[in-house]
Amino acid sequence: MKAVWRVCSWLILVICLATPAMAGPATDFLRQMSDRAIGELGEDGIDRKERERRFAAIANEAFDTEAIARFVLGVYWRRASDSEREAFRGVVEEIMTQRFLPTFENRQVGEITFGRESPVADQPDQFVVSSTVRPPGGAPYSLDWRVRLKQGGDPKVVDIVAEGVSMLITLRQEYGSVVKQLGSVSALTEELRDKLAKGQFSPDR
Amino acid sequence: MQPVRAISLPMLMLLALLSLGLLGGCAATGSDEDQDFGGYDESTNDPLEPLNRVIFAANEAIDLVVIRNFAGAYRFVVPEPIRNGIRNFLDNLASPVILANDLFQGKGRRAETTLSRFVLNSTVGVLGFFDVATEYGYPRHTEDFGQTLGYHGVGEGAYLVLPILGPSSVRDAAGLVVDTLTQPLTYVTAANDLDELAIGTRVVDGIDFRSRNIETLDALKRDSLDFYARLRSLYRQRREVEINDGAVAPAALPDIQ
C-alpha cells in the first residue's frame, strides 16, 4: 500500500512538472499534431509508402509551406513565375516530409516538453511556443516553434528555431546564395529535387 | 615558443585592420535582396566573400584530409571517460578568460558562477578533470571578448573565415587576440619556454571539439547546397544568441507576411 502511494505521488509530481505554466492555442495545436503523427505512424501493418503518404498529409497540414517558400525565396519569389513558385513550394513540402518523418517514426527526437507560449511583437497572429528536447543520451536543447493562427484558417508552423538558429533565416540565406549563383529559382528547385531523390534531407542516413 | 604567437596574432590583427578599412565602404551598400527582411538585418555582411570562400575551401580540405580523421581516431582510441576528463580540464583552463569577460560585461552573478566553478573544479575536481561544479549548481557558460564587444554594442564587422579556425568576424577575430592576452597561461608558457604545452592544449582542444561534432557537421553538410552560405548564416545567428546569453532577441524574428 505504501509503495502504491509512493508511486502515485511521484506520478502527480511528474504530471505537475510536465504541465506548462502557460498553454495556449498554439501549444494545443502542436501537441495535437505530434500526437497525431506518432499515433498514425505507429499503427501496425502499414508499409513505408503508406507511412510517407500519411506523414506528408500531416506535414502539409502542420507547416505553412506557402509562407515558408515565400520567405525562403525572398526577393526571388517576387521575380519567379507562377509555375516556378508552385514547383518550389512543392519541393519545400517534400523536404519537410523527408526531414521530419524519421523524427516521428522512430521517436528518435526524445521527449519534448512544451514551455511558454508568447506572442510575436508586431505580428499579432503569431506565437512562439518554446520547448525543450531531451534526446536519448544527448544534451537537452531548446526548440522554439513559431506558429501562425490565421483568422478563419487552421494554425500552421512557419518556423522552427533550434538554440536560437532559425530554419527560415538559414534556408533563406543559403538558398538565396544558390539562386544568385545558378541564376534562377528553377535551377535551385532542380538541385533540391536531386537531393530529395537521394534522400539527403533525412537525418537517418 | 613562437609559432602560435608569431604567426597567428599579427595575421589576425592584419586581417582585422584590413577588414575595418573595408567596413566603411560596405556598410551602406545593401543589395536588393538584403533589404527584404522587414527590419531584421539580414544582409550576409560578407564583403570579403571571394577570399573567404577560398579560405573556407582550404579549411574544408584540411579538415577532410587531416582533422576529421584525427578526431575520429581520437574518439575511437581514447575511452569516453578520459575524453570527458580532458574536455573538463581544457574547459577549466579557459575559466580565467570567461571570468574576465563576465566582469567586462558587468555580470556579477555570472562572474561568481565562473569563479566558483574554477575554484571547485580545480580543487575538488582534481585540477579540473571532473566538473563537480555543475552538480553544485554552477553550470558552465562561455564568454569571450568578441561577445563582450557585441554586448557593448560593437557591430560584428565583416564576416571572416580564418585559416583553420573557421567562421569568425572582424569583431570576433579581434576578440580572439584579446582573449589570448587575458589568458594567464599565455604568460606562464611564454616565461617558461613551454610552447609545446601552449600549442598542444590548442590542438587537443580543436581535435576534441571536432570529435564531438562529426555527425552533426556531416548531417549539416549532407542536405546543404551551399555549405559556405549555410555555415555563415549559422555562425552569425549563433553569435547573436551567445551575446544575449542564450535568449533570442524578440526583434530578431523575421517578418512573415
XYZ file of N, CA and C in Angstrom, chain B residues 22-203:
546
model
N 37.564 48.058 -44.889
C 36.512 47.715 -45.842
C 35.121 48.020 -45.317
N 35.026 48.076 -43.976
C 33.717 48.244 -43.357
C 32.995 49.479 -43.839
N 33.732 50.599 -43.786
C 33.124 51.873 -44.134
C 32.510 51.820 -45.521
N 33.239 51.211 -46.452
C 32.767 51.167 -47.822
C 31.552 50.283 -48.006
N 31.442 49.253 -47.167
C 30.435 48.249 -47.458
C 29.195 48.310 -46.588
N 29.289 49.050 -45.493
C 28.170 49.030 -44.557
C 26.894 49.566 -45.199
N 27.040 50.571 -46.028
C 25.841 51.231 -46.532
C 25.279 50.565 -47.779
N 26.092 49.769 -48.456
C 25.616 49.194 -49.697
C 24.919 47.873 -49.466
N 23.626 47.914 -49.319
C 22.867 46.667 -49.218
C 22.276 46.398 -50.583
N 22.397 45.178 -51.053
C 21.819 44.902 -52.357
C 20.320 44.693 -52.196
N 19.677 44.507 -53.312
C 18.226 44.367 -53.341
C 17.719 43.344 -52.325
N 18.292 42.136 -52.401
C 17.758 41.071 -51.551
C 18.101 41.260 -50.083
N 19.079 42.154 -49.815
C 19.436 42.378 -48.426
C 18.379 43.187 -47.671
N 17.499 43.822 -48.421
C 16.595 44.751 -47.742
C 15.169 44.249 -47.666
N 15.011 42.979 -47.789
C 13.670 42.436 -47.871
C 13.284 41.717 -46.589
N 13.724 42.237 -45.449
C 13.574 41.454 -44.237
C 12.786 42.141 -43.127
N 11.989 43.096 -43.495
C 11.119 43.712 -42.508
C 11.823 44.150 -41.250
N 12.875 44.920 -41.384
C 13.540 45.490 -40.219
C 14.646 44.611 -39.677
N 14.629 43.328 -39.957
C 15.665 42.448 -39.436
C 16.881 42.522 -40.334
N 18.036 42.809 -39.737
C 19.238 42.963 -40.543
C 19.696 41.605 -41.038
N 19.432 41.337 -42.276
C 19.737 40.013 -42.774
C 20.709 40.016 -43.918
N 21.397 41.115 -44.109
C 22.402 41.119 -45.152
C 23.424 40.046 -44.780
N 24.111 39.521 -45.762
C 25.051 38.461 -45.448
C 26.343 39.025 -44.892
N 26.519 40.351 -44.988
C 27.625 41.025 -44.327
C 28.963 40.406 -44.706
N 29.172 40.210 -45.990
C 30.333 39.435 -46.410
C 31.070 40.072 -47.587
N 31.631 41.280 -47.373
C 32.317 41.944 -48.488
C 33.551 41.168 -48.960
N 34.083 40.311 -48.101
C 35.288 39.560 -48.481
C 34.950 38.164 -48.999
N 33.697 37.965 -49.429
C 33.239 36.619 -49.777
C 34.192 35.826 -50.688
N 34.706 36.423 -51.763
C 35.593 35.617 -52.627
C 36.804 35.073 -51.870
N 37.440 35.919 -51.069
C 38.602 35.475 -50.284
C 38.162 34.454 -49.231
N 37.046 34.755 -48.549
C 36.534 33.844 -47.528
C 36.256 32.458 -48.088
N 35.700 32.439 -49.306
C 35.381 31.133 -49.901
C 36.643 30.327 -50.196
N 37.701 31.022 -50.578
C 38.966 30.321 -50.831
C 39.491 29.711 -49.534
N 39.505 30.527 -48.459
C 39.998 30.014 -47.171
C 39.092 28.886 -46.678
N 37.793 29.046 -46.893
C 36.837 28.027 -46.482
C 37.130 26.699 -47.185
N 37.378 26.779 -48.495
C 37.673 25.563 -49.265
C 38.962 24.910 -48.756
N 39.955 25.733 -48.433
C 41.207 25.194 -47.905
C 40.962 24.519 -46.556
N 40.183 25.183 -45.705
C 39.855 24.594 -44.401
C 39.141 23.255 -44.560
N 38.199 23.230 -45.514
C 37.452 22.006 -45.770
C 38.388 20.870 -46.161
N 39.360 21.208 -47.021
C 40.304 20.194 -47.490
C 41.153 19.692 -46.321
N 41.642 20.626 -45.501
C 42.457 20.234 -44.348
C 41.634 19.367 -43.399
N 40.376 19.762 -43.243
C 39.502 19.007 -42.349
C 39.303 17.590 -42.874
N 39.044 17.508 -44.173
C 38.756 16.208 -44.776
C 39.962 15.269 -44.686
N 41.129 15.842 -44.961
C 42.326 15.005 -45.035
C 42.913 14.729 -43.652
N 42.934 15.733 -42.799
C 43.636 15.582 -41.521
C 42.706 15.590 -40.308
N 42.053 16.724 -40.097
C 41.414 16.956 -38.795
C 40.304 15.952 -38.493
N 39.422 15.738 -39.495
C 38.297 14.835 -39.264
C 38.802 13.427 -38.918
N 39.856 13.003 -39.615
C 40.407 11.671 -39.357
C 41.024 11.575 -37.961
N 41.777 12.619 -37.616
C 42.362 12.657 -36.280
C 41.271 12.597 -35.223
N 40.230 13.392 -35.456
C 39.135 13.467 -34.486
C 38.457 12.107 -34.347
N 38.257 11.443 -35.496
C 37.645 10.123 -35.472
C 38.522 9.118 -34.735
N 39.832 9.176 -35.025
C 40.774 8.258 -34.378
C 40.823 8.524 -32.876
N 40.841 9.791 -32.519
C 40.879 10.192 -31.111
C 39.670 9.602 -30.360
N 38.511 9.739 -31.020
C 37.293 9.236 -30.392
C 37.306 7.718 -30.312
N 37.924 7.091 -31.300
C 37.957 5.637 -31.351
C 38.931 5.072 -30.314
N 40.066 5.733 -30.165
C 41.141 5.195 -29.342
C 40.990 5.556 -27.857
N 40.624 6.797 -27.606
C 40.573 7.256 -26.203
C 39.177 6.993 -25.634
N 39.105 6.282 -24.501
C 37.793 5.983 -23.914
C 37.050 7.253 -23.495
N 35.735 7.165 -23.536
C 34.916 8.348 -23.289
C 35.198 9.046 -21.953
N 35.309 8.295 -20.848
C 35.546 8.999 -19.565
C 36.822 9.841 -19.598
N 37.835 9.332 -20.292
C 39.086 10.096 -20.363
C 38.912 11.320 -21.251
N 38.203 11.130 -22.352
C 37.946 12.283 -23.229
C 37.156 13.352 -22.483
N 36.177 12.907 -21.695
C 35.397 13.878 -20.931
C 36.261 14.593 -19.896
N 37.180 13.836 -19.292
C 38.099 14.438 -18.329
C 38.964 15.496 -18.996
N 39.462 15.163 -20.177
C 40.295 16.126 -20.925
C 39.477 17.366 -21.291
N 38.229 17.129 -21.731
C 37.342 18.259 -22.066
C 37.157 19.158 -20.841
N 36.868 18.533 -19.703
C 36.678 19.310 -18.471
C 37.932 20.096 -18.111
N 39.071 19.440 -18.260
C 40.346 20.084 -17.943
C 40.555 21.328 -18.815
N 40.311 21.157 -20.129
C 40.504 22.286 -21.052
C 39.488 23.400 -20.778
N 38.245 22.994 -20.481
C 37.227 23.997 -20.142
C 37.645 24.787 -18.915
N 38.203 24.057 -17.947
C 38.613 24.713 -16.709
C 39.762 25.700 -16.959
N 40.658 25.318 -17.854
C 41.760 26.215 -18.206
C 41.248 27.530 -18.796
N 40.099 27.457 -19.465
C 39.556 28.660 -20.118
C 38.835 29.576 -19.132
N 38.656 29.107 -17.891
C 37.871 29.879 -16.913
C 38.333 31.317 -16.715
N 39.659 31.578 -16.599
C 40.078 32.970 -16.381
C 39.587 33.911 -17.492
N 39.596 33.414 -18.725
C 39.146 34.255 -19.844
C 37.647 34.518 -19.726
N 36.886 33.468 -19.362
C 35.440 33.630 -19.210
C 35.144 34.602 -18.072
N 35.893 34.435 -16.967
C 35.694 35.313 -15.810
C 35.961 36.770 -16.190
N 37.085 37.001 -16.887
C 37.426 38.364 -17.297
C 36.285 38.967 -18.117
N 35.728 38.168 -19.035
C 34.673 38.707 -19.898
C 33.334 38.852 -19.172
N 33.056 37.979 -18.193
C 31.885 38.194 -17.334
C 32.006 39.572 -16.689
N 33.219 39.864 -16.195
C 33.448 41.135 -15.493
C 33.403 42.320 -16.469
N 34.008 42.136 -17.653
C 33.971 43.216 -18.652
C 32.530 43.585 -19.012
N 31.638 42.606 -18.879
C 30.231 42.869 -19.208
C 29.426 43.249 -17.967
N 30.131 43.384 -16.834
C 29.460 43.786 -15.595
C 28.435 42.780 -15.105
N 28.653 41.486 -15.400
C 27.684 40.472 -14.988
C 28.199 39.755 -13.740
N 27.869 40.315 -12.577
C 28.392 39.821 -11.304
C 28.005 38.391 -11.008
N 26.737 38.077 -11.255
C 26.242 36.740 -10.943
C 26.987 35.685 -11.764
N 27.149 35.989 -13.055
C 27.834 35.036 -13.922
C 29.326 34.939 -13.592
N 29.915 36.059 -13.186
C 31.325 36.041 -12.779
C 31.485 35.149 -11.551
N 30.531 35.274 -10.635
C 30.555 34.460 -9.417
C 30.485 32.973 -9.773
N 29.605 32.657 -10.711
C 29.484 31.267 -11.163
C 30.809 30.764 -11.725
N 31.420 31.565 -12.605
C 32.672 31.140 -13.240
C 33.776 30.954 -12.202
N 33.852 31.904 -11.256
C 34.889 31.819 -10.225
C 34.664 30.584 -9.342
N 33.408 30.367 -8.947
C 33.098 29.199 -8.120
C 33.447 27.913 -8.851
N 33.130 27.890 -10.132
C 33.452 26.708 -10.930
C 34.954 26.451 -10.940
N 35.711 27.535 -11.154
C 37.160 27.395 -11.254
C 37.750 26.864 -9.945
N 37.285 27.451 -8.836
C 37.816 27.038 -7.532
C 37.422 25.591 -7.230
N 36.131 25.292 -7.406
C 35.645 23.945 -7.098
C 36.305 22.881 -7.978
N 36.292 23.135 -9.283
C 36.803 22.122 -10.203
C 38.316 21.961 -10.110
N 39.030 23.049 -9.798
C 40.489 22.941 -9.677
C 40.891 22.170 -8.433
N 40.034 22.184 -7.412
C 40.371 21.513 -6.146
C 39.630 20.180 -6.031
N 38.341 20.264 -5.712
C 37.541 19.040 -5.566
C 37.546 18.246 -6.875
N 37.550 18.957 -7.979
C 37.506 18.307 -9.299
C 38.865 17.879 -9.812
N 39.860 17.799 -8.918
C 41.191 17.295 -9.274
C 41.760 18.005 -10.517
N 42.187 19.221 -10.321
C 42.810 20.016 -11.395
C 41.902 20.210 -12.617
N 40.612 20.092 -12.377
C 39.687 20.380 -13.468
C 39.244 19.178 -14.277
N 39.752 17.988 -13.946
C 39.379 16.815 -14.742
C 37.932 16.384 -14.501
N 37.383 16.786 -13.348
C 35.978 16.473 -13.089
C 35.205 17.765 -12.927
N 34.051 17.812 -13.572
C 33.227 19.006 -13.460
C 32.244 18.815 -12.312
N 32.728 19.016 -11.090
C 31.844 18.855 -9.935
C 30.971 20.088 -9.742
N 31.426 21.227 -10.259
C 30.710 22.493 -10.025
C 29.288 22.452 -10.577
N 29.106 21.785 -11.710
C 27.765 21.706 -12.285
C 26.804 21.042 -11.301
N 27.299 20.007 -10.612
C 26.443 19.333 -9.633
C 26.193 20.206 -8.400
N 27.109 21.101 -8.121
C 26.901 22.028 -7.007
C 26.001 23.203 -7.401
N 25.513 23.189 -8.618
C 24.607 24.252 -9.050
C 25.293 25.416 -9.742
N 26.490 25.172 -10.277
C 27.164 26.208 -11.065
C 27.407 25.691 -12.479
N 26.391 25.735 -13.324
C 26.573 25.209 -14.683
C 27.500 26.107 -15.495
N 28.130 25.489 -16.494
C 29.106 26.221 -17.303
C 28.424 27.141 -18.310
N 29.003 28.286 -18.503
C 28.645 29.121 -19.648
C 29.954 29.624 -20.249
N 29.878 30.125 -21.471
C 31.098 30.655 -22.073
C 30.944 32.156 -22.302
N 32.044 32.831 -22.356
C 32.097 34.227 -22.763
C 33.427 34.412 -23.467
N 33.480 35.389 -24.350
C 34.759 35.732 -24.953
C 34.715 37.215 -25.284
N 35.856 37.755 -25.703
C 35.895 39.203 -25.870
C 35.062 39.659 -27.074
N 34.906 38.791 -28.057
C 34.010 39.120 -29.165
C 32.596 39.364 -28.648
N 32.147 38.507 -27.732
C 30.822 38.685 -27.126
C 30.766 39.957 -26.287
N 31.870 40.223 -25.565
C 31.909 41.431 -24.741
C 31.735 42.668 -25.620
N 32.452 42.694 -26.734
C 32.321 43.824 -27.665
C 30.885 43.925 -28.162
N 30.311 42.784 -28.532
C 28.934 42.763 -29.013
C 27.962 43.250 -27.950
N 28.192 42.816 -26.723
C 27.330 43.220 -25.606
C 27.354 44.740 -25.437
N 28.522 45.348 -25.665
C 28.633 46.794 -25.528
C 28.281 47.528 -26.815
N 27.662 46.811 -27.737
C 27.106 47.472 -28.909
C 28.018 47.557 -30.122
N 29.184 46.918 -30.069
C 30.067 46.938 -31.238
C 29.501 45.976 -32.290
N 29.371 46.442 -33.500
C 28.853 45.602 -34.586
C 29.833 44.496 -34.926
N 29.386 43.496 -35.674
C 30.252 42.338 -35.931
C 31.364 42.638 -36.937
N 31.203 43.691 -37.726
C 32.183 43.929 -38.778
C 32.001 42.882 -39.855
N 32.875 42.888 -40.829
C 32.721 41.945 -41.930
C 32.871 40.510 -41.442
N 32.150 39.601 -42.099
C 32.298 38.178 -41.819
C 33.654 37.712 -42.322
N 34.315 36.884 -41.540
C 35.638 36.382 -41.916
C 35.684 34.869 -41.771
N 36.418 34.214 -42.651
C 36.757 32.815 -42.406
C 38.255 32.781 -42.119
N 38.605 32.362 -40.910
C 40.015 32.325 -40.536
C 40.625 30.983 -40.940
N 41.899 30.999 -41.312
C 42.563 29.732 -41.635
C 42.482 28.794 -40.419
N 42.141 27.553 -40.638
C 41.982 26.502 -39.623
C 40.843 26.807 -38.644
N 40.801 28.014 -38.095
C 39.823 28.319 -37.051
C 38.396 28.440 -37.579
N 38.248 28.777 -38.861
C 36.915 28.786 -39.442
C 36.149 30.087 -39.284
N 34.780 29.995 -39.248
C 33.934 31.184 -39.263
C 34.247 32.162 -38.141
N 34.300 33.435 -38.478
C 34.543 34.478 -37.490
C 34.061 35.800 -38.067
N 34.474 36.874 -37.443
C 34.150 38.198 -37.954
C 35.266 39.118 -37.502
N 35.276 40.319 -38.009
C 36.301 41.276 -37.585
C 36.271 41.423 -36.062
N 35.070 41.587 -35.523
C 34.925 41.763 -34.090
C 35.414 40.520 -33.331
N 35.003 39.354 -33.790
C 35.336 38.138 -33.055
C 36.806 37.758 -33.202
N 37.405 38.095 -34.364
C 38.833 37.832 -34.541
C 39.647 38.739 -33.623
N 39.229 39.996 -33.525
C 39.900 40.906 -32.589
C 39.722 40.385 -31.172
N 38.544 39.835 -30.895
C 38.270 39.265 -29.574
C 39.215 38.119 -29.248
N 39.516 37.313 -30.256
C 40.443 36.184 -30.050
C 41.801 36.678 -29.563
N 42.251 37.790 -30.161
C 43.539 38.357 -29.777
C 43.506 38.774 -28.311
N 42.446 39.484 -27.936
C 42.335 39.951 -26.553
C 42.231 38.766 -25.599
N 41.479 37.734 -25.999
C 41.327 36.559 -25.131
C 42.661 35.852 -24.890
N 43.516 35.862 -25.902
C 44.851 35.276 -25.711
C 45.628 36.081 -24.674
N 45.406 37.398 -24.680
C 46.129 38.256 -23.748
C 45.562 38.189 -22.327
N 44.275 37.858 -22.181
C 43.715 37.749 -20.823
C 43.859 36.329 -20.272
N 44.431 35.439 -21.058
C 44.645 34.058 -20.594
C 45.990 33.987 -19.854
N 45.952 33.793 -18.542
C 47.205 33.766 -17.768
C 48.190 32.724 -18.295
N 47.660 31.631 -18.818
C 48.510 30.565 -19.324
C 49.461 31.057 -20.417
N 49.003 32.040 -21.187
C 49.844 32.618 -22.241
C 51.173 33.081 -21.661
N 51.105 33.741 -20.494
C 52.317 34.297 -19.894
C 53.136 33.213 -19.202
N 52.419 32.266 -18.600
C 53.123 31.176 -17.922
C 53.944 30.371 -18.931
N 53.319 30.018 -20.052
C 54.044 29.209 -21.033
C 55.153 30.024 -21.699
N 54.896 31.311 -21.922
C 55.915 32.150 -22.557
C 57.135 32.292 -21.649
N 56.907 32.505 -20.355
C 58.008 32.739 -19.418
C 58.828 31.472 -19.175
N 58.185 30.317 -19.319
C 58.881 29.076 -19.011
C 59.274 28.270 -20.240
N 59.121 28.921 -21.394
C 59.506 28.256 -22.632
C 58.753 26.939 -22.835
N 57.466 26.985 -22.640
C 56.648 25.769 -22.751
C 55.705 25.851 -23.951
N 56.266 26.203 -25.095
C 55.396 26.378 -26.265
C 54.659 25.116 -26.630
N 55.347 23.963 -26.468
C 54.703 22.703 -26.836
C 53.403 22.548 -26.050
N 53.429 22.968 -24.791
C 52.236 22.876 -23.953
C 51.140 23.801 -24.486
N 51.547 25.022 -24.802
C 50.569 26.001 -25.295
C 49.928 25.526 -26.592
N 50.762 25.049 -27.495
C 50.237 24.585 -28.783
C 49.446 23.300 -28.586
N 50.001 22.415 -27.754
C 49.365 21.125 -27.501
C 47.947 21.272 -26.988
N 47.724 22.158 -26.017
C 46.374 22.316 -25.479
C 45.422 22.790 -26.558
N 45.904 23.672 -27.428
C 45.034 24.164 -28.506
C 44.681 23.075 -29.491
N 45.685 22.281 -29.831
C 45.456 21.215 -30.800
C 44.462 20.197 -30.230
